[in-house]
Amino acid sequence: MYKQRFWMCHFNSPSMKRTILWSTGSAIAALKRYATMKKADFTFDPKNSTTVRYTNSGGKKAYKGSSKLKASQTYTPQFAAFTARMLPFLTDSKF
């Protein structure tokens, strides 16, 4: 079993959106180059934030999903194109 973490902002997502994929094939390692995040790679825009920070009734800082969270669940066309290019490798039993 293979696990790969990467950032959807590398695929033109409006939010940073950390993503984790699991696969039985090693071809998902192609996403490794999108796994690291440098400050220069993405400029945070509060208008696209998927979370809201608040202080709960116990006085502790907490987070909840914003109205943008549901829309961030959709894969971007750029990620779909990347996946389509990877399809032959994902279906090949050698990987």
XYZ file of C-alpha atoms in Angstrom:
95
model
C 0.000 0.000 0.000
C 1.332 3.443 -0.940
C 0.412 6.785 0.609
C 1.177 10.157 -0.940
C 0.565 13.605 0.527
C 0.481 16.740 -1.600
C -0.977 20.248 -1.801
C -3.912 20.937 -4.143
C -2.795 24.562 -4.568
C -0.132 23.163 -6.931
C -3.058 22.208 -9.177
C -4.628 25.682 -9.213
C -6.933 25.186 -6.227
C -7.961 28.490 -4.616
C -7.095 27.082 -1.176
C -3.936 25.264 -0.093
C -5.888 22.041 0.708
C -3.539 19.309 1.935
C -4.560 16.016 0.294
C -3.643 12.398 1.037
C -4.102 9.582 -1.495
C -3.763 5.859 -0.883
C -3.027 3.384 -3.689
C -1.954 -0.196 -4.233
C 0.337 1.033 -7.027
C 3.577 2.972 -6.626
C 2.737 5.301 -9.546
C 1.207 7.826 -7.124
C 4.800 8.672 -6.186
C 4.646 11.034 -9.195
C 2.782 13.397 -6.851
C 5.824 13.569 -4.574
C 7.128 16.721 -6.264
C 3.926 18.469 -5.120
C 4.381 17.294 -1.520
C 6.541 20.152 -0.301
C 5.335 23.651 0.241
C 7.464 26.765 0.355
C 6.071 30.109 1.367
C 6.856 31.449 -2.120
C 4.807 28.630 -3.721
C 1.481 29.976 -2.557
C 0.177 33.298 -1.347
C -2.489 32.917 1.317
C -5.690 34.770 0.480
C -8.050 35.032 3.491
C -11.014 35.296 1.094
C -10.416 31.647 0.105
C -9.894 30.290 3.616
C -11.778 27.052 4.268
C -11.674 27.502 8.061
C -12.681 30.122 10.602
C -10.775 30.525 13.861
C -12.811 31.394 16.945
C -12.742 31.168 20.726
C -15.080 28.490 22.081
C -17.170 28.715 25.251
C -14.288 27.269 27.287
C -11.993 30.094 26.157
C -9.897 27.907 23.866
C -8.999 28.744 20.268
C -10.858 26.459 17.857
C -11.605 26.110 14.150
C -14.725 25.399 12.145
C -15.375 25.038 8.434
C -16.198 28.182 6.500
C -18.706 28.498 3.666
C -15.804 27.802 1.234
C -15.090 24.330 2.656
C -17.661 22.382 0.614
C -16.534 23.959 -2.670
C -12.934 22.946 -1.935
C -13.895 19.246 -2.131
C -14.073 19.376 -5.927
C -10.911 18.419 -7.802
C -9.565 21.097 -10.138
C -9.373 20.605 -13.941
C -5.566 20.728 -13.612
C -5.603 17.805 -11.155
C -7.977 15.889 -13.450
C -5.594 16.453 -16.393
C -2.635 15.259 -14.298
C -4.581 12.144 -13.285
C -5.551 11.474 -16.919
C -1.875 11.655 -17.956
C -1.015 9.250 -15.125
C -3.809 6.767 -15.944
C -1.662 4.402 -18.058
C 0.821 4.126 -15.184
C -1.916 3.755 -12.558
C -3.469 0.820 -14.417
C -0.153 -0.878 -15.296
C 0.486 -3.848 -13.008
C 4.269 -3.156 -13.124
C 3.770 -0.117 -10.928
